[in-house]
Amino acid sequence: MYCYLNGRFVKAASAKIPIQDRGFRYGDGLFETIAVYHSRPYQWDLHIARLKKGLEALEIPADISGVREAILKLLDKNKLTEATLRIAISRGSGSQGYLPIGCACPTILIEAHERVTPPANPSALWLSTYEKPSPQALPIACKTAQGLNATLVRMEASHHGCLDGLQLNKDGHITEASSANLFWKIGNVLYTPDEACGLLPGTTRAALMRLSPYEVKTGPYGLEILERADAVIVCNTQWQAMPIVELKPKGWKWPKSVELAQEMRTWLAKDIAHAASSA
Amino acid sequence: MYCYLNGRFVKAASAKIPIQDRGFRYGDGLFETIAVYHSRPYQWDLHIARLKKGLEALEIPADISGVREAILKLLDKNKLTEATLRIAISRGSGSQGYLPIGCACPTILIEAHERVTPPANPSALWLSTYEKPSPQALPIACKTAQGLNATLVRMEASHHGCLDGLQLNKDGHITEASSANLFWKIGNVLYTPDEACGLLPGTTRAALMRLSPYEVKTGPYGLEILERADAVIVCNTQWQAMPIVELKPKGWKWPKSVELAQEMRTWLAKDIAHAASSA
């Protein structure tokens, strides 16, 4: 497989970045994970808008005008039509201290992989002991490369046999999983925490809100609302909608989650087909 | 200059790591910055204890038994006796998602630079708009490679002509600057926030607490206590004790800071000389 690194297409297995890159020193960068269906990046505009917002928040002067063309070439070089793209942009090489000095050239890396099929079995979430990072500390509405909180949440969940962790904010309100947004259904209403709770406004979350035939309510919600949910799903670009049948260690169970996830995948499949046909 | 990278001494200017390294993807790692005086890493035991604690918290199975020997060889190869070392350990190359899979081999990088003289002039701090990351979200008592919060704080301070930003926690208590711990003096008492406020327990902070002839009080303190401070300093391995003469935009001024910083540098110089003579 090839990747795109700072203007060149190189073998991904041997592609390297300097040790001085601030992405390596500090996670000083951003990324986007984009699903490609029928050679077409799904919800491209949402991804690029979020990436641009992140570059502004971090004051990284990356020129991303050539990214779309680079992606199409990369898919072609790798002979991929169904793929997952990962665009990573770091501040590039520069000063060793936190204050960026002399970072003239941001690093732009694009990887393309075959799209992975989401896990077939419904999963459980672990009620994480790690609080969601605060939007007062970091621009968490952008996909920054500060992935340690999410890594620790996934590891903790994995130790307990769970797919991911459910994270609360400092006020005890539900935010999302470490790697995915959360929806639940009570009666004929879909619920999801609002952005003010401190979460990544995911593109799949946006698609499900746009496509839902059910009323969608957003707001700050305490954990206890999930005890009376009929169905719970987590969603992201790679998993689409994943059914969550239990919250551990609470033991709350949601038997209708599989049905809801299947329904949501139908909405997404139609939307993907529609986007491809109108391209 | 050479650096040490995974068992080999290589030219730092051309040393590289794979794009798949989780240090680059997510800042999934740790680092330590250590001052070397007279060929001797100062407060080595404190640095290594913190590094080990961090490796445990992050579940990174790095073998650091050879690090001390590698450092001595590196200093020798670079002909350095007065230096700043930077040890960085990441989880290494592995899975693209947050959950680490197949990260068998952590990355160990050691860089050595000539020690930089701290800024000569007293400085101002900017009251940062970025909250300190919460210890409930991240093991912030370890020096993780999650440097974006600190980077944004330094950039904001720099935009206002200040050395660094003063950060509060979510409860409005003083924590530290982004790159340094904080002390202030009122009468004959030195104050510094306690670890429970959420800060990096720095090695220079530890040295100053150990060496101070004044009583040292620690605790949670609201910002307003600084309005009546006589002197304020920030401290870290590279700056030692830096006098802070103003908090912007509050306009609070501390004319006795230069005197206190000079006094503290004397304590440190004696301790460094003592450590060198007892080696």
Coordinates of C-alpha atoms in Angstrom, one line a residue:
Chain A
M1 CA 0.0 0.0 0.0
Y2 CA 1.1 3.5 -0.7
C3 CA 0.5 6.6 1.4
Y4 CA 0.7 10.2 0.6
L5 CA 3.4 12.1 2.7
N6 CA 4.1 15.8 2.1
G7 CA 3.5 15.7 -1.6
R8 CA 4.9 12.3 -2.4
F9 CA 3.4 8.9 -2.8
V10 CA 5.5 6.4 -0.8
K11 CA 5.3 2.8 0.4
A12 CA 3.4 3.1 3.7
A13 CA 5.4 0.2 5.3
S14 CA 8.6 2.2 5.1
A15 CA 7.3 5.8 5.3
K16 CA 8.8 7.8 8.1
I17 CA 8.7 11.2 9.8
P18 CA 11.5 13.1 11.6
I19 CA 11.9 12.6 15.3
Q20 CA 11.5 16.3 15.6
D21 CA 8.0 16.3 14.3
R22 CA 5.7 17.8 16.9
G23 CA 3.1 15.2 16.1
F24 CA 5.5 12.7 17.6
R25 CA 6.7 15.0 20.5
Y26 CA 3.3 16.2 21.6
G27 CA 0.4 14.9 19.5
D28 CA 0.4 18.4 18.2
G29 CA -1.9 17.8 15.3
L30 CA -5.3 16.7 14.0
F31 CA -6.7 13.8 12.0
E32 CA -9.9 12.7 10.1
T33 CA -11.1 9.2 9.4
I34 CA -13.2 9.1 6.3
A35 CA -15.1 6.2 4.8
V36 CA -14.9 5.7 1.0
Y37 CA -17.8 4.0 -0.7
H38 CA -17.7 3.4 -4.5
S39 CA -14.5 5.5 -4.7
R40 CA -16.3 8.4 -3.1
P41 CA -15.4 9.9 0.3
Y42 CA -18.7 9.9 2.2
Q43 CA -19.7 13.2 3.9
W44 CA -16.5 14.8 2.6
D45 CA -17.7 18.4 3.3
L46 CA -18.3 17.7 7.0
H47 CA -14.9 16.1 7.4
I48 CA -13.1 19.0 5.7
A49 CA -15.1 21.6 7.5
R50 CA -14.1 20.0 10.9
L51 CA -10.5 19.7 9.7
K52 CA -10.3 23.4 8.8
K53 CA -11.9 24.4 12.1
G54 CA -9.2 22.4 13.9
L55 CA -6.4 23.9 11.9
E56 CA -7.7 27.3 12.8
A57 CA -8.0 26.4 16.5
L58 CA -4.5 25.0 16.6
E59 CA -3.1 27.8 14.4
I60 CA -1.5 25.3 12.0
P61 CA -1.0 26.9 8.6
A62 CA -1.4 23.8 6.5
D63 CA -2.5 24.2 2.8
I64 CA -5.1 21.5 2.3
S65 CA -6.2 22.6 -1.2
G66 CA -4.5 19.6 -2.8
V67 CA -5.8 16.9 -0.4
R68 CA -8.9 15.9 -2.4
E69 CA -6.8 15.3 -5.5
A70 CA -4.2 13.5 -3.5
I71 CA -6.8 11.2 -2.1
L72 CA -8.3 10.3 -5.5
K73 CA -4.7 9.5 -6.8
L74 CA -4.0 7.5 -3.6
L75 CA -7.1 5.4 -4.0
D76 CA -6.2 4.8 -7.6
K77 CA -2.6 3.8 -6.8
N78 CA -3.8 1.4 -4.2
K79 CA -6.6 0.1 -6.4
L80 CA -9.2 0.7 -3.7
T81 CA -12.8 1.6 -4.2
E82 CA -14.1 0.7 -0.7
A83 CA -11.7 2.1 1.8
T84 CA -11.0 4.0 5.0
L85 CA -8.9 7.1 4.7
R86 CA -6.9 8.7 7.5
I87 CA -5.7 12.2 7.0
A88 CA -3.3 13.4 9.6
I89 CA -1.8 16.9 9.8
S90 CA 0.8 17.9 12.4
R91 CA 2.5 21.2 13.1
G92 CA 5.6 19.6 11.6
S93 CA 9.2 19.8 12.8
G94 CA 10.1 22.6 15.1
S95 CA 11.1 23.6 18.6
Q96 CA 11.5 21.1 21.3
G97 CA 9.6 23.1 23.9
Y98 CA 5.9 23.5 23.9
L99 CA 6.0 26.9 22.3
P100 CA 6.1 26.2 18.5
I101 CA 9.0 28.1 16.9
G102 CA 10.1 27.7 13.4
C103 CA 7.4 25.2 12.4
A104 CA 7.3 26.4 8.8
C105 CA 6.1 23.2 7.2
P106 CA 3.2 21.2 8.6
T107 CA 3.2 17.4 8.0
I108 CA 0.4 16.1 5.8
L109 CA 0.0 12.3 5.8
I110 CA -2.8 10.4 4.1
E111 CA -3.3 6.7 4.5
A112 CA -5.8 4.5 2.7
H113 CA -6.8 1.0 3.9
E114 CA -9.4 -1.5 2.9
R115 CA -12.6 -0.7 4.8
V116 CA -12.9 -3.1 7.8
T117 CA -16.3 -4.7 8.4
P118 CA -17.7 -3.6 11.7
P119 CA -17.8 -6.2 14.5
A120 CA -20.7 -8.6 13.8
N121 CA -21.8 -9.2 17.4
P122 CA -23.6 -6.7 19.6
S123 CA -21.3 -5.3 22.3
A124 CA -21.2 -4.0 25.8
L125 CA -19.9 -0.7 27.0
W126 CA -17.9 -0.2 30.2
L127 CA -18.7 2.8 32.4
S128 CA -15.3 4.4 32.1
T129 CA -13.4 5.7 35.1
Y130 CA -11.8 8.3 32.8
E131 CA -13.7 11.6 32.5
K132 CA -14.0 13.2 29.0
P133 CA -11.4 15.9 28.5
S134 CA -13.0 19.3 29.1
P135 CA -13.7 21.7 26.2
Q136 CA -12.2 24.4 28.5
A137 CA -8.9 22.6 28.3
L138 CA -8.8 21.5 24.6
P139 CA -10.7 22.2 21.4
I140 CA -12.3 18.7 21.6
A141 CA -14.9 19.5 19.0
C142 CA -12.0 19.0 16.6
K143 CA -10.3 15.6 16.1
T144 CA -7.0 16.5 17.7
A145 CA -4.2 13.9 17.9
Q146 CA -4.5 14.0 21.7
G147 CA -5.5 10.3 21.8
L148 CA -4.3 9.2 25.2
N149 CA -7.5 9.6 27.0
A150 CA -9.3 7.6 24.4
T151 CA -6.6 5.0 24.4
L152 CA -6.8 4.5 28.1
V153 CA -10.6 4.3 27.9
R154 CA -10.5 1.6 25.2
M155 CA -7.8 -0.3 27.1
E156 CA -9.9 -0.3 30.3
A157 CA -13.0 -1.4 28.4
S158 CA -11.1 -4.1 26.7
H159 CA -9.8 -5.4 30.1
H160 CA -13.5 -5.9 31.0
G161 CA -14.4 -7.5 27.7
C162 CA -16.2 -4.4 26.4
L163 CA -16.0 -2.7 23.0
D164 CA -15.5 0.8 24.4
G165 CA -16.1 2.9 27.4
L166 CA -19.0 5.3 28.1
Q167 CA -17.6 8.6 29.3
L168 CA -19.2 11.3 31.4
N169 CA -18.1 14.9 31.7
K170 CA -17.1 16.7 34.9
D171 CA -20.7 17.4 35.7
G172 CA -21.7 13.7 35.4
H173 CA -23.5 14.2 32.1
I174 CA -23.2 11.5 29.3
T175 CA -20.9 12.5 26.5
E176 CA -20.0 9.6 24.2
A177 CA -17.7 6.6 23.9
S178 CA -14.0 7.2 23.4
S179 CA -14.3 6.3 19.7
A180 CA -17.9 6.9 18.9
N181 CA -21.0 9.0 19.5
L182 CA -24.0 7.6 21.4
F183 CA -27.7 7.4 20.7
W184 CA -30.5 5.8 22.7
K185 CA -34.1 5.4 22.0
I186 CA -37.0 5.6 24.4
G187 CA -40.4 5.0 22.8
N188 CA -40.3 6.8 19.5
V189 CA -37.7 9.4 20.4
L190 CA -34.0 9.2 19.7
Y191 CA -31.7 10.9 22.2
T192 CA -28.1 12.0 21.9
P193 CA -26.0 14.4 24.2
D194 CA -25.7 17.9 22.8
E195 CA -22.3 19.4 21.8
A196 CA -22.2 21.6 24.9
C197 CA -21.6 18.4 27.0
G198 CA -18.2 18.2 25.4
L199 CA -18.0 15.6 22.7
L200 CA -16.7 15.2 19.1
P201 CA -19.6 16.1 16.8
G202 CA -19.2 13.1 14.6
T203 CA -20.1 12.9 11.0
T204 CA -22.0 9.7 11.4
R205 CA -23.9 11.3 14.3
A206 CA -24.7 14.2 11.9
A207 CA -25.9 11.7 9.3
L208 CA -28.1 9.8 11.7
M209 CA -29.7 13.0 13.0
R210 CA -30.3 14.1 9.4
L211 CA -31.8 10.8 8.3
S212 CA -33.8 9.8 11.4
P213 CA -37.5 9.4 10.9
Y214 CA -37.8 9.6 14.7
E215 CA -37.8 12.9 16.6
V216 CA -34.2 13.5 17.9
K217 CA -33.7 15.2 21.2
T218 CA -30.4 16.6 22.3
G219 CA -29.4 18.0 25.7
P220 CA -27.4 17.3 28.8
Y221 CA -28.5 14.0 30.3
G222 CA -27.4 12.2 33.5
L223 CA -26.4 8.6 33.3
E224 CA -29.7 7.4 34.9
I225 CA -31.7 8.0 31.7
L226 CA -30.0 5.1 30.1
E227 CA -31.5 2.7 32.7
R228 CA -34.9 3.2 31.0
A229 CA -33.6 3.2 27.4
D230 CA -35.1 0.6 25.0
A231 CA -32.1 0.6 22.7
V232 CA -28.5 2.0 22.6
I233 CA -26.1 2.4 19.7
V234 CA -22.7 3.9 19.2
C235 CA -21.7 5.3 15.8
N236 CA -18.7 6.4 13.9
T237 CA -17.3 6.3 10.4
Q238 CA -15.9 2.8 10.7
W239 CA -18.6 1.1 12.8
Q240 CA -21.5 2.9 11.3
A241 CA -24.2 2.0 14.0
M242 CA -23.1 -0.6 16.5
P243 CA -25.7 -2.1 18.8
I244 CA -24.9 -1.9 22.5
V245 CA -26.8 -4.5 24.6
E246 CA -25.3 -3.8 28.0
L247 CA -23.6 -1.2 30.2
K248 CA -21.1 -2.9 32.5
P249 CA -20.7 -2.9 35.5
K250 CA -24.2 -1.4 36.0
G251 CA -25.8 -4.4 34.3
W252 CA -28.3 -2.3 32.4
K253 CA -29.5 -4.2 29.3
W254 CA -31.0 -3.0 26.1
P255 CA -32.4 -5.9 24.1
K256 CA -33.8 -3.7 21.2
S257 CA -30.4 -2.3 20.3
V258 CA -29.7 -4.8 17.5
E259 CA -33.0 -3.9 15.8
L260 CA -32.2 -0.1 16.0
A261 CA -28.7 -0.5 14.7
Q262 CA -30.0 -2.5 11.7
E263 CA -32.6 0.1 11.0
M264 CA -29.9 2.9 11.2
R265 CA -27.6 1.0 8.8
T266 CA -30.5 0.9 6.3
W267 CA -30.8 4.7 6.5
L268 CA -27.0 5.0 6.0
A269 CA -27.0 2.6 3.1
K270 CA -29.7 4.5 1.3
D271 CA -27.9 7.8 1.9
I272 CA -24.6 6.4 0.6
A273 CA -26.3 5.0 -2.5
H274 CA -28.0 8.4 -3.0
A275 CA -24.7 10.2 -2.6
A276 CA -23.0 7.9 -5.1
S277 CA -25.8 8.2 -7.7
S278 CA -25.8 12.0 -7.5
A279 CA -22.0 12.4 -7.8
Chain B
M1 CA 24.6 15.6 17.2
Y2 CA 23.7 12.0 17.7
C3 CA 20.6 10.7 19.3
Y4 CA 19.8 7.2 20.7
L5 CA 16.9 5.5 18.9
N6 CA 15.8 2.0 19.8
G7 CA 19.3 0.7 20.7
R8 CA 21.3 2.6 18.0
F9 CA 23.1 5.9 18.0
V10 CA 22.1 7.8 14.9
K11 CA 22.5 11.3 13.6
A12 CA 19.6 13.3 15.1
A13 CA 19.1 15.5 12.0
S14 CA 18.2 12.4 9.9
A15 CA 16.6 10.2 12.6
K16 CA 13.1 9.1 11.8
I17 CA 10.2 7.0 13.1
P18 CA 7.6 5.1 11.2
I19 CA 4.3 6.9 10.4
Q20 CA 2.5 4.1 12.3
D21 CA 4.2 5.0 15.6
R22 CA 1.4 5.8 18.1
G23 CA 3.5 8.6 19.4
F24 CA 2.9 10.3 16.1
R25 CA -0.8 9.2 15.7
Y26 CA -1.9 10.1 19.2
G27 CA 0.8 11.4 21.4
D28 CA 0.6 8.0 23.0
G29 CA 3.7 8.2 25.2
L30 CA 5.7 9.9 27.8
F31 CA 8.9 12.0 28.1
E32 CA 11.3 13.5 30.6
T33 CA 13.6 16.5 30.3
I34 CA 16.7 16.2 32.4
A35 CA 19.4 18.7 33.1
V36 CA 23.0 17.4 33.0
Y37 CA 25.6 19.3 35.1
H38 CA 29.2 18.2 35.0
S39 CA 28.3 15.0 33.0
R40 CA 25.8 14.1 35.7
P41 CA 22.0 13.9 35.2
Y42 CA 20.6 16.0 38.0
Q43 CA 17.9 14.4 40.2
W44 CA 18.0 11.3 38.1
D45 CA 16.1 9.2 40.6
L46 CA 13.1 11.5 40.6
H47 CA 13.0 11.6 36.8
I48 CA 13.2 7.8 36.5
A49 CA 10.6 7.2 39.2
R50 CA 8.1 9.5 37.4
L51 CA 8.9 7.8 34.1
K52 CA 8.3 4.4 35.6
K53 CA 5.0 5.5 37.1
G54 CA 4.0 6.9 33.7
L55 CA 4.8 3.6 31.9
E56 CA 2.7 1.8 34.4
A57 CA -0.2 4.2 34.1
L58 CA -0.1 3.9 30.3
E59 CA 0.6 0.2 30.4
I60 CA 3.6 0.6 28.1
P61 CA 6.0 -2.4 28.6
A62 CA 9.2 -0.5 27.8
D63 CA 12.5 -1.9 29.2
I64 CA 14.4 1.1 30.5
S65 CA 17.1 -0.8 32.2
G66 CA 19.6 0.3 29.6
V67 CA 18.7 4.0 29.5
R68 CA 21.3 5.3 32.0
E69 CA 24.1 3.6 30.1
A70 CA 22.8 4.9 26.8
I71 CA 22.7 8.4 28.2
L72 CA 26.3 8.3 29.3
K73 CA 27.4 7.0 25.9
L74 CA 25.3 9.6 24.1
L75 CA 26.8 12.5 26.2
D76 CA 30.3 11.1 25.4
K77 CA 29.5 10.7 21.7
N78 CA 28.2 14.3 21.5
K79 CA 31.1 15.6 23.7
L80 CA 28.6 17.2 26.1
T81 CA 29.2 17.7 29.8
E82 CA 26.5 20.5 30.3
A83 CA 23.4 19.4 28.5
T84 CA 19.7 18.9 28.4
L85 CA 18.4 15.4 27.9
R86 CA 15.1 14.4 26.5
I87 CA 13.9 10.9 26.9
A88 CA 10.8 10.0 24.9
I89 CA 9.0 6.7 25.1
S90 CA 6.0 5.9 22.9
R91 CA 3.9 2.8 22.7
G92 CA 5.5 2.1 19.3
S93 CA 3.9 1.1 16.1
G94 CA 0.6 -0.7 16.2
S95 CA -3.1 -0.5 15.4
Q96 CA -4.6 2.6 13.8
G97 CA -7.5 2.8 16.2
Y98 CA -7.3 4.0 19.7
L99 CA -7.2 0.5 21.2
P100 CA -3.5 -0.6 21.0
I101 CA -3.1 -3.9 19.3
G102 CA 0.2 -5.5 18.4
C103 CA 2.4 -2.8 19.9
A104 CA 5.1 -5.2 20.8
C105 CA 8.0 -2.8 20.7
P106 CA 7.9 0.6 22.4
T107 CA 9.9 3.4 20.8
I108 CA 12.8 4.8 23.0
L109 CA 14.4 8.0 21.9
I110 CA 17.0 10.0 23.8
E111 CA 18.1 13.4 22.6
A112 CA 21.0 15.5 24.1
H113 CA 21.4 19.2 23.5
E114 CA 23.6 21.8 24.9
R115 CA 21.9 23.3 27.9
V116 CA 20.2 26.6 27.1
T117 CA 20.7 29.5 29.4
P118 CA 17.4 30.6 30.9
P119 CA 15.9 33.9 29.7
A120 CA 17.9 36.8 31.4
N121 CA 15.0 39.1 31.9
P122 CA 12.2 38.8 34.3
S123 CA 8.9 37.8 32.6
A124 CA 5.2 38.2 32.8
L125 CA 2.6 35.4 32.9
W126 CA -0.7 35.5 31.0
L127 CA -3.9 34.3 32.9
S128 CA -4.7 31.5 30.5
T129 CA -8.1 30.9 29.1
Y130 CA -7.2 27.2 28.9
E131 CA -8.1 25.2 31.9
K132 CA -5.6 22.6 33.1
P133 CA -6.5 19.1 31.9
S134 CA -8.2 17.2 34.7
P135 CA -6.5 14.4 36.6
Q136 CA -9.8 12.5 36.2
A137 CA -9.3 12.5 32.4
L138 CA -5.5 11.9 32.2
P139 CA -2.6 10.8 34.5
I140 CA -1.3 14.3 34.5
A141 CA 1.1 13.6 37.4
C142 CA 3.2 11.9 34.6
K143 CA 4.8 13.7 31.8
T144 CA 2.6 12.4 29.0
A145 CA 3.2 13.4 25.4
Q146 CA -0.3 15.0 25.4
G147 CA 1.3 18.5 24.8
L148 CA -1.5 20.3 22.9
N149 CA -3.0 22.0 26.0
A150 CA 0.4 23.3 26.9
T151 CA 1.2 24.3 23.3
L152 CA -2.0 26.4 23.1
V153 CA -1.3 28.0 26.5
R154 CA 2.2 29.0 25.4
M155 CA 1.0 30.3 22.1
E156 CA -1.7 32.4 23.7
A157 CA 0.8 33.8 26.3
S158 CA 3.3 34.5 23.5
H159 CA 0.6 36.5 21.5
H160 CA 0.3 38.7 24.6
G161 CA 4.1 39.1 25.0
C162 CA 4.2 36.8 28.0
L163 CA 6.6 33.9 28.8
D164 CA 3.9 31.4 29.7
G165 CA 0.3 31.1 30.9
L166 CA -1.0 30.7 34.4
Q167 CA -3.6 27.9 34.5
L168 CA -6.4 27.2 36.8
N169 CA -8.2 23.9 37.3
K170 CA -12.0 23.4 36.9
D171 CA -12.6 24.6 40.5
G172 CA -10.7 27.9 39.8
H173 CA -7.7 26.9 41.9
I174 CA -4.2 27.8 40.8
T175 CA -2.3 24.8 39.3
E176 CA 0.9 25.9 37.4
A177 CA 2.1 27.4 34.2
S178 CA 2.0 25.2 31.1
S179 CA 5.7 24.4 31.2
A180 CA 6.7 25.1 34.9
N181 CA 5.5 24.9 38.5
L182 CA 4.7 28.0 40.4
F183 CA 5.9 29.3 43.8
W184 CA 5.0 32.6 45.5
K185 CA 6.2 34.2 48.7
I186 CA 4.2 36.2 51.3
G187 CA 6.3 37.4 54.2
N188 CA 8.6 34.5 55.1
V189 CA 6.4 31.8 53.8
L190 CA 6.7 30.1 50.4
Y191 CA 3.5 28.7 48.8
T192 CA 2.9 26.3 46.0
P193 CA -0.3 24.4 44.9
D194 CA -0.6 20.9 46.1
E195 CA -0.6 17.9 43.8
A196 CA -4.4 17.3 44.3
C197 CA -5.0 20.5 42.4
G198 CA -3.9 18.7 39.3
L199 CA -0.3 19.5 38.2
L200 CA 2.9 17.9 37.2
P201 CA 4.9 17.4 40.4
G202 CA 8.1 18.8 38.9
T203 CA 11.6 17.8 39.9
T204 CA 12.7 21.4 40.3
R205 CA 9.6 22.0 42.4
A206 CA 10.7 19.1 44.6
A207 CA 14.3 20.4 44.9
L208 CA 13.1 23.9 45.9
M209 CA 10.7 22.4 48.5
R210 CA 13.6 20.3 49.8
L211 CA 16.1 23.2 49.9
S212 CA 14.0 26.1 51.0
P213 CA 15.0 27.7 54.3
Y214 CA 11.5 29.2 54.4
E215 CA 8.4 27.3 55.5
V216 CA 6.6 25.9 52.5
K217 CA 2.8 25.7 52.5
T218 CA 0.9 23.7 49.9
G219 CA -2.8 23.5 49.3
P220 CA -5.6 24.6 47.0
Y221 CA -5.4 28.3 46.5
G222 CA -7.7 30.6 44.6
L223 CA -6.2 33.1 42.2
E224 CA -6.8 36.1 44.5
I225 CA -4.0 35.1 46.9
L226 CA -1.5 36.1 44.2
E227 CA -2.7 39.7 44.4
R228 CA -1.0 40.0 47.8
A229 CA 2.1 38.0 47.0
D230 CA 5.5 39.7 47.4
A231 CA 7.3 37.5 44.8
V232 CA 6.4 34.9 42.2
I233 CA 8.6 32.5 40.3
V234 CA 8.1 29.6 37.9
C235 CA 10.5 26.7 37.9
N236 CA 11.5 23.8 35.7
T237 CA 14.5 21.8 34.7
Q238 CA 15.5 24.3 32.0
W239 CA 14.5 27.6 33.5
Q240 CA 15.5 26.7 37.1
A241 CA 13.7 29.6 38.9
M242 CA 12.4 32.3 36.6
P243 CA 11.2 35.6 38.2
I244 CA 7.7 36.6 37.3
V245 CA 7.1 40.3 37.8
E246 CA 3.5 40.6 36.5
L247 CA 0.3 38.7 35.8
K248 CA -1.4 40.0 32.7
P249 CA -4.1 41.1 32.0
K250 CA -4.8 41.5 35.8
G251 CA -1.9 43.9 36.2
W252 CA -0.8 42.4 39.5
K253 CA 2.9 43.1 40.0
W254 CA 5.6 41.4 42.1
P255 CA 8.7 43.6 42.4
K256 CA 10.6 41.2 44.7
S257 CA 10.5 38.2 42.3
V258 CA 14.0 38.8 40.9
E259 CA 15.5 38.7 44.3
L260 CA 13.6 35.4 45.2
A261 CA 14.6 33.8 41.9
Q262 CA 18.3 34.7 42.5
E263 CA 18.1 33.2 46.0
M264 CA 16.6 30.0 44.7
R265 CA 19.2 29.7 42.0
T266 CA 21.8 29.8 44.7
W267 CA 20.1 27.0 46.6
L268 CA 20.1 24.9 43.4
A269 CA 23.7 25.7 42.5
K270 CA 24.8 24.5 45.9
D271 CA 22.8 21.3 45.6
I272 CA 24.1 20.7 42.1
A273 CA 27.7 21.1 43.3
H274 CA 27.0 18.9 46.3
A275 CA 25.5 16.2 44.0
A276 CA 28.6 16.4 41.7
S277 CA 31.1 16.1 44.6
S278 CA 29.3 13.2 46.2
A279 CA 29.0 11.2 42.9

